[in-house]
Short mmCIF file of C-alpha atoms and ligand atoms in Angstrom, two decimals:
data_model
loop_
_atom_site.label_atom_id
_atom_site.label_comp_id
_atom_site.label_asym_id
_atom_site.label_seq_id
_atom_site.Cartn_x
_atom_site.Cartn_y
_atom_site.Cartn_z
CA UNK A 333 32.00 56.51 97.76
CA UNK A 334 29.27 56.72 95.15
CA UNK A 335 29.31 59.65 93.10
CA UNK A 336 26.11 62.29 94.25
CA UNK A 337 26.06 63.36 90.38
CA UNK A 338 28.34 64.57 87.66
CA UNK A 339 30.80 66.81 88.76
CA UNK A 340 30.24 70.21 86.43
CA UNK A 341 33.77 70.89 85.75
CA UNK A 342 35.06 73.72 83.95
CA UNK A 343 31.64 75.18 83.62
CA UNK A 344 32.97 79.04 83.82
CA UNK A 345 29.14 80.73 84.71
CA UNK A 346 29.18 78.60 87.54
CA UNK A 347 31.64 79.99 89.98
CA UNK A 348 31.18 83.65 88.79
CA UNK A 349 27.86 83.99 89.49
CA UNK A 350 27.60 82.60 93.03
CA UNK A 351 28.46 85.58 95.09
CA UNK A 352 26.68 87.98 92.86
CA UNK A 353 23.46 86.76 92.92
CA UNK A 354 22.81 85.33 95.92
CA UNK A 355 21.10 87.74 98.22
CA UNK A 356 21.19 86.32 101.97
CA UNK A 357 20.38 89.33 104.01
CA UNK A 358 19.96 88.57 107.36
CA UNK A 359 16.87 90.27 107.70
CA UNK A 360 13.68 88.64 108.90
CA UNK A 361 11.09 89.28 105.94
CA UNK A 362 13.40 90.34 102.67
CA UNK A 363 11.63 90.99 99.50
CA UNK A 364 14.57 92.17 97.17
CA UNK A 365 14.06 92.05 92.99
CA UNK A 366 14.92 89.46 90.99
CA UNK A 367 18.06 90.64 88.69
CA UNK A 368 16.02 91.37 85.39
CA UNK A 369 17.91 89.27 83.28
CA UNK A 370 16.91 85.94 85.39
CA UNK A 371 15.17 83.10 83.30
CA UNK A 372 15.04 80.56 86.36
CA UNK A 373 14.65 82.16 90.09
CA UNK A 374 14.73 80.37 93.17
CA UNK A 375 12.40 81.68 96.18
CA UNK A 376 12.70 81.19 99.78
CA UNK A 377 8.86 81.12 100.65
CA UNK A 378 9.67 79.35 104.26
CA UNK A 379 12.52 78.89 106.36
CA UNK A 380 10.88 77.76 109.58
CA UNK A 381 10.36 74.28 111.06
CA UNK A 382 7.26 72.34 110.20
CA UNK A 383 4.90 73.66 112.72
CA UNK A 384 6.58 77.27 112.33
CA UNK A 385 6.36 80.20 114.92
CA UNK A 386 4.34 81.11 116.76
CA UNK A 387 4.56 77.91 118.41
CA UNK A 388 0.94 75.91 119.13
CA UNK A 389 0.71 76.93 122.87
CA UNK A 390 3.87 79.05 123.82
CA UNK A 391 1.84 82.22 124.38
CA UNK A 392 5.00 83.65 125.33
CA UNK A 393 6.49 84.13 121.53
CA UNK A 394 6.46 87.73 120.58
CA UNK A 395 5.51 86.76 116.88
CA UNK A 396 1.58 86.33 118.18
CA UNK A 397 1.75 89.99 118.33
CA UNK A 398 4.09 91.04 115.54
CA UNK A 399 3.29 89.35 112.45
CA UNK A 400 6.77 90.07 111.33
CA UNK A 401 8.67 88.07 113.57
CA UNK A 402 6.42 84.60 112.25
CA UNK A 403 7.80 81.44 110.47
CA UNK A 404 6.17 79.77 108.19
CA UNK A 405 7.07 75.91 107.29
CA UNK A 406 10.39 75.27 105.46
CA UNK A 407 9.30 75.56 101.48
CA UNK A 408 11.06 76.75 97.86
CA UNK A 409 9.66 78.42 95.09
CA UNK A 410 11.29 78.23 91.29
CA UNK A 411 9.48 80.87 88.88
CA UNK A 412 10.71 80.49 85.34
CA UNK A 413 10.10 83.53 84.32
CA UNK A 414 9.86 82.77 80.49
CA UNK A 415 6.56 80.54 80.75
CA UNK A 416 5.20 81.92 83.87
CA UNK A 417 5.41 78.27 84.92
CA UNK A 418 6.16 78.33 89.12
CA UNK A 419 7.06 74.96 91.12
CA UNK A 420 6.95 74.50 94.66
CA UNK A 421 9.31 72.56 97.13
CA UNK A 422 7.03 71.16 99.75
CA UNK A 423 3.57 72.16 100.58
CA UNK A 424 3.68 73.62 103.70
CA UNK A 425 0.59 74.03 105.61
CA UNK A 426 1.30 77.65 105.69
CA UNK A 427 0.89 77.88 101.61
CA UNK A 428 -1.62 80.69 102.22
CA UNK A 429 1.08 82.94 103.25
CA UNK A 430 3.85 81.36 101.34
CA UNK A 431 1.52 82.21 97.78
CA UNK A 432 0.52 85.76 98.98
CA UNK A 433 4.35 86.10 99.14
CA UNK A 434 5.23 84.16 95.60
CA UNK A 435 2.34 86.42 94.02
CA UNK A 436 4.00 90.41 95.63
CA UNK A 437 7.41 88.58 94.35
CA UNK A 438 5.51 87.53 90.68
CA UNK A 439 2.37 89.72 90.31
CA UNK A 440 -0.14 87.89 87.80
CA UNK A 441 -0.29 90.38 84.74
CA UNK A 442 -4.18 90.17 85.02
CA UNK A 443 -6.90 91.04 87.65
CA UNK A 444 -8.09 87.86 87.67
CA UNK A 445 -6.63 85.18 89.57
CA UNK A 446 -4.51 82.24 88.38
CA UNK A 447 -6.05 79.10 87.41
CA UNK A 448 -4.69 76.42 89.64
CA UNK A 449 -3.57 79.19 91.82
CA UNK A 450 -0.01 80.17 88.97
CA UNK A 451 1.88 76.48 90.07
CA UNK A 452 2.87 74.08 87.98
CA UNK A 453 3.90 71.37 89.64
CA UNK A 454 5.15 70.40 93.85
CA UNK A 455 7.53 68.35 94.55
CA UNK A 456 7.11 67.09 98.05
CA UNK A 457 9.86 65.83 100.17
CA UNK A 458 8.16 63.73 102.93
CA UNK A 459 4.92 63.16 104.55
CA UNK A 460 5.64 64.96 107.74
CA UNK A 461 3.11 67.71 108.37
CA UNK A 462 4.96 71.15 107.68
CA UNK A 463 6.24 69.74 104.15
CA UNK A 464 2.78 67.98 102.55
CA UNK A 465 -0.42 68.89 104.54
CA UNK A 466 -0.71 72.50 102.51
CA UNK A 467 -1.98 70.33 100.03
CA UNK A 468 -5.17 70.47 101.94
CA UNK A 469 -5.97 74.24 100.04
CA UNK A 470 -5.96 72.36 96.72
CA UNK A 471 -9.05 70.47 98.02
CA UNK A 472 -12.94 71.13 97.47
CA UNK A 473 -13.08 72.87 100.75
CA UNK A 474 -10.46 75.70 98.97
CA UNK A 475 -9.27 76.40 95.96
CA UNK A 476 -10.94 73.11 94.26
CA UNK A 477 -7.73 72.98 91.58
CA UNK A 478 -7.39 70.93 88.55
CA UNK A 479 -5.04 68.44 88.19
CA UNK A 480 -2.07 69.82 89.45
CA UNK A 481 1.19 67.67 89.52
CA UNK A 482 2.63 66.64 92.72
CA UNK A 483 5.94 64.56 92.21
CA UNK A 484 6.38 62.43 95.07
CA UNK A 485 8.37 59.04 95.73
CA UNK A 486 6.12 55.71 95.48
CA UNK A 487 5.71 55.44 99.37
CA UNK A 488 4.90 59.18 99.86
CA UNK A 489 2.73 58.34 96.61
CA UNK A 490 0.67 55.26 98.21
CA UNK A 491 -0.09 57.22 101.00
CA UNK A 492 -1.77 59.83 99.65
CA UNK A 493 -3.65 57.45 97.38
CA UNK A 494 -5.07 55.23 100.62
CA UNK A 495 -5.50 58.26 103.06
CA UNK A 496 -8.52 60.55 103.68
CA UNK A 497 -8.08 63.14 103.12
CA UNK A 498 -5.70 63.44 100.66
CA UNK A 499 -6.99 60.63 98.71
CA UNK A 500 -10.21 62.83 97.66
CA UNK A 501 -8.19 65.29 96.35
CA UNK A 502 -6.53 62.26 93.96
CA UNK A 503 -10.08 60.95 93.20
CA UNK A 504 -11.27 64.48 92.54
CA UNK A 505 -8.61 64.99 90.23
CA UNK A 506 -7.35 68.38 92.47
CA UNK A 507 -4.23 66.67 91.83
CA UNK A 508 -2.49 64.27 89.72
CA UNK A 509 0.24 62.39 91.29
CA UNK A 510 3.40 61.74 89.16
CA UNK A 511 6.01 59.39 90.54
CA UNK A 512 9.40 59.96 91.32
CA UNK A 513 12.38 57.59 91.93
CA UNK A 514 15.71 58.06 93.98
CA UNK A 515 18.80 59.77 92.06
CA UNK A 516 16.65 59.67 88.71
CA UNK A 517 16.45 63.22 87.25
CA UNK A 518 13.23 64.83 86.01
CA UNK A 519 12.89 67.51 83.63
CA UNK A 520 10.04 69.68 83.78
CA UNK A 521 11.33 72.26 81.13
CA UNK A 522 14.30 72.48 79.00
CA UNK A 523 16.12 74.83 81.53
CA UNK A 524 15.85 72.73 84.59
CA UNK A 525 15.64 69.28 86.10
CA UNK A 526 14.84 67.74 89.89
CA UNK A 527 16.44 64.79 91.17
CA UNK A 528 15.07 63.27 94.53
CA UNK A 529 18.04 61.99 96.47
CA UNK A 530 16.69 59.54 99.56
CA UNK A 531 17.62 61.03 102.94
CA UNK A 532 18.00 59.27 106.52
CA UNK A 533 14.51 60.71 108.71
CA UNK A 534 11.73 59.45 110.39
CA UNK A 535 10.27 57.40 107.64
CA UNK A 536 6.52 56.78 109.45
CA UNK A 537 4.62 57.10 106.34
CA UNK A 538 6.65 57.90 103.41
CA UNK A 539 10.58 58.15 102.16
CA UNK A 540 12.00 61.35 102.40
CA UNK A 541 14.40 62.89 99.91
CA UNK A 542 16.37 65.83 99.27
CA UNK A 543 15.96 67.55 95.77
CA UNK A 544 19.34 68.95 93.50
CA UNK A 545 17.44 71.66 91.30
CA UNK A 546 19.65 71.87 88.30
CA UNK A 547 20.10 74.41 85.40
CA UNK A 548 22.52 75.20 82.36
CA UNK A 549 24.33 77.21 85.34
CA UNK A 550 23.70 76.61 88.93
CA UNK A 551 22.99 73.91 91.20
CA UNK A 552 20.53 73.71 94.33
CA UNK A 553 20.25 71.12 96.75
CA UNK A 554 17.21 71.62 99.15
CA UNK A 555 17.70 69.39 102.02
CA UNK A 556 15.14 70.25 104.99
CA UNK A 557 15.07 67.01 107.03
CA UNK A 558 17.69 64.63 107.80
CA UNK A 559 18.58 62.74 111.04
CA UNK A 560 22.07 62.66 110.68
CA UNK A 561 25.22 63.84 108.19
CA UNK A 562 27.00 60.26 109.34
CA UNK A 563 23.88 58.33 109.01
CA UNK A 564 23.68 60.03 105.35
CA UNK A 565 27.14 58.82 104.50
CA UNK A 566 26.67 55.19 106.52
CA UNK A 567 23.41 54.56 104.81
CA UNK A 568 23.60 55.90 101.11
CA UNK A 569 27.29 56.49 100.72
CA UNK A 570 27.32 60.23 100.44
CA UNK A 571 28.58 62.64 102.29
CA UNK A 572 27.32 66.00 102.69
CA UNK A 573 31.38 67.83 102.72
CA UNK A 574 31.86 66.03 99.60
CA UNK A 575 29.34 67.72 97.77
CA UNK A 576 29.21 70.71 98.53
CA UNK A 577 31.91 71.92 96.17
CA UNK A 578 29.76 70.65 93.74
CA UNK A 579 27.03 72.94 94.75
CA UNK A 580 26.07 76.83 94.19
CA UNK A 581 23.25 76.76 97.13
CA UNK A 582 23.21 74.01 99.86
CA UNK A 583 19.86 74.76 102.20
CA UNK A 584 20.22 71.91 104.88
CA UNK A 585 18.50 71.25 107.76
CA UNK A 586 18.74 73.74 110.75
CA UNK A 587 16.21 72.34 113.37
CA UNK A 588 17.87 73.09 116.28
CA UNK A 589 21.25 74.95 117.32
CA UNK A 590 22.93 73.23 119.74
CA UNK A 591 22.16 70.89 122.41
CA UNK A 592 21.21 73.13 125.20
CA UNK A 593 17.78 74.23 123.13
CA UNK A 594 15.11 72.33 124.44
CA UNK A 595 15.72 72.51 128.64
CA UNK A 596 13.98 69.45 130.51
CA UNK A 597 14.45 67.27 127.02
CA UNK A 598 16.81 64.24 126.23
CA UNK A 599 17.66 66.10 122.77
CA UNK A 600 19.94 62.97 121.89
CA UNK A 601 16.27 61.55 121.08
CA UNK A 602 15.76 64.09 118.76
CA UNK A 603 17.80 63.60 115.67
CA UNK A 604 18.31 66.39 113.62
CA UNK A 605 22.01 67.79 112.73
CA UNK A 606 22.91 70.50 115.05
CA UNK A 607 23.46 73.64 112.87
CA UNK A 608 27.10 73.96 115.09
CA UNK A 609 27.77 70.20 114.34
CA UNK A 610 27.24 71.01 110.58
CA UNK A 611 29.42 74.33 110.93
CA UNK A 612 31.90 72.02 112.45
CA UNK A 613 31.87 69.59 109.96
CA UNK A 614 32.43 71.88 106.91
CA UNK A 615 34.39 73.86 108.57
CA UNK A 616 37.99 72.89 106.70
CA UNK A 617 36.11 73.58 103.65
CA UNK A 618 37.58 77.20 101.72
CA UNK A 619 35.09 80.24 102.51
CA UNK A 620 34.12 80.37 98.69
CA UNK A 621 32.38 76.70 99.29
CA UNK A 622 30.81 77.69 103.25
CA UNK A 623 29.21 79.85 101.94
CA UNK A 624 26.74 78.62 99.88
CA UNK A 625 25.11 77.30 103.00
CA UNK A 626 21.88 78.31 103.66
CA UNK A 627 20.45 77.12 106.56
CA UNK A 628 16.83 76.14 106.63
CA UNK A 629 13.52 74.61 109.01
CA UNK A 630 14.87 76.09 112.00
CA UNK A 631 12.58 75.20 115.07
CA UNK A 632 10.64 77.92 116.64
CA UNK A 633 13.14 78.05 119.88
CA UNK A 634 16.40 78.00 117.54
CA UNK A 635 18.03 81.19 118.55
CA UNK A 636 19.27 81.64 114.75
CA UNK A 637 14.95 82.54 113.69
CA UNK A 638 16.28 86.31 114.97
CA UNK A 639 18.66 88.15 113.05
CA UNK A 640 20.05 89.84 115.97
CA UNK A 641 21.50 86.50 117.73
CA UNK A 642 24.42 85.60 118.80
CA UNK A 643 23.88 82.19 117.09
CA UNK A 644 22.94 84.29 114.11
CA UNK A 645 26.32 86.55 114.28
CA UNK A 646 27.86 83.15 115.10
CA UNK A 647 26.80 81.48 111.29
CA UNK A 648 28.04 84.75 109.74
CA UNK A 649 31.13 84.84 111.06
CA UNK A 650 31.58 81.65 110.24
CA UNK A 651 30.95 81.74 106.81
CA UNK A 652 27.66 80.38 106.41
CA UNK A 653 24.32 82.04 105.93
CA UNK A 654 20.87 81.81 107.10
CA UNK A 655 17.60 81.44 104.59
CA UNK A 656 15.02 83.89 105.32
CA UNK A 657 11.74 84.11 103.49
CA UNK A 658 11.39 86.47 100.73
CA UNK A 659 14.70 85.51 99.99
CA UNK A 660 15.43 85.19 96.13
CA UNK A 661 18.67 83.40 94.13
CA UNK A 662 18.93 83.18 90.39
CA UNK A 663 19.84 80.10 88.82
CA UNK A 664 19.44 81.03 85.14
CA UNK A 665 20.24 84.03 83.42
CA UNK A 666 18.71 82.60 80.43
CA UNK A 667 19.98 83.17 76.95
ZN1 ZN B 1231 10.26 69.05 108.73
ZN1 ZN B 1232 10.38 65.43 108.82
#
């Protein structure tokens, strides 16, 4: 099979520090501190499906009274925390709520607010709405930013270019589109780099890719949307129980549960992994590697969005975990 990247062997930081410093609380809304020493910090901003919870039109969902029990779209912050420089991983529609959280994580040290609201750059995965369509608050209509960089493959990129209305913010110069290309790593600062890797999905309007988030230490793969692990490995030659030894975090796509989710639906029509499929699959793999699972864009009616579950006690026992926003994971602990 074709090798996903470079093996990091003997790197001695990179198995000590897993455990540590990953928090993965299964609690709904954790905001825990960032271990002071941490140069390059991952945060979970989003772990829900694109359209998130409360669902459009299930009045029924208890988080349209408790604000606490919502999900917001699937989405990843990095804060270096030597520049102030912040990146996002998708641009969820939520990104309201998503930055109110990034900003209680990483106060601004002044008053006054951030130009181009503290980010330096989004990478966006796909054009499906819960992972691009926040870009709408960059616009005229919101925040009216300047010429922010949004790294996106050349289909994703074309679209937004020919599109109202996210060709306005191009013109505008709200953004400034920067391509990217499959498997070829990008380095926004010395301490990390990005690598789009081309995922199997629903490809309407754009690719969509996965991203590896590298550093000196750790490695990250943020994997949201896929149709299938055996499409993955039939397609593009990789498979997902290969890598993950090579990996410190894996957050993969956790749509739905099982097959019983969605009653009165033909769920074989809805691709997606099943999160016990993808238990199954890894399962033969040692404890010290399930766990860096962190599963991610769970659907609104995916019984593993509450903490008390079965499905939830289920992943735990297990050996995997379950991303929760407010969620944070160093990946640097800088010089
Ligand atoms: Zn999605
Ligand atoms: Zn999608």
């Amino acid at each position: 099979m074709t090798i996903f990247w470079t093996p990091r062997a003997g790197l001695v930081g990179l198995m000590l520090c897993t455990a540590a410093l990953i928090t993965a609380l299964p609690s709904a809304q954790a905001e825990t501190a960032a271990p002071p020493s941490c140069a390059v910090e991952l945060v979970v901003l989003g772990a829900g499906q694109d359209a998130g919870a409360p669902q459009i039109g299930y009045a029924a969902d208890p988080a349209w009274q408790d604000p606490q029990q919502r999900l917001t779209g699937s989405a990843l912050a990095l804060i270096e925390t030597g520049t102030g420089h912040r990146y996002l991983f998708d641009a969820s529609p939520h990104l309201g709520d998503q930055l109110a959280r990034l900003d209680r994580l990483d106060p601004s040290p002044s008053p006054t607010p951030r130009p181009n609201l503290g980010l330096s750059g989004i990478f966006l995965t796909h054009a499906h709405i819960g992972h691009y369509a926040g870009l709408m608050w960059l616009g005229r209509e919101a925040a009216g930013t300047a010429g922010i960089p949004v790294h996106a493959m050349p289909r994703l990129q074309r679209f937004l270019e020919t599109n109202g209305p996210w060709d306005q913010l191009v013109r505008l110069g709200n953004i400034r589109l920067v391509a990217l290309s499959d498997r070829t790593p990008m380095r926004p600062s010395p301490q990390f780099s990005v690598t789009p890797y081309r995922v199997p999905h629903r490809d309407e309007y754009s690719e969509t890719v996965g991203f590896l988030i590298e550093t000196p230490q750790k490695r990250a793969l943020y994997l949201p949307d896929i149709d299938s692990w055996t499409d993955w490995a039939r397609d593009f030659d990789t498979r997902l129980e290969d890598l993950l030894p090579d990996l410190d975090l894996a957050f993969l796509d956790a749509t739905f549960f099982d097959d019983d989710e969605l009653p009165g639906r033909d769920m074989s029509l809805i691709p997606h992994p099943r999160v016990s499929d993808t238990m199954d699959l890894l399962q033969a793999l040692p404890a010290s590697v399930r766990q860096r699972v962190q599963f991610i864009h769970y659907n609104h009616t995916n019984p593993i969005r509450w903490p008390e579950s079965d499905a939830t006690r289920q992943v735990y026992e297990r050996g995997y975990k379950i991303a929760r926003a407010g969620d944070r994971h160093c990946l640097f602990e800088g010089n």
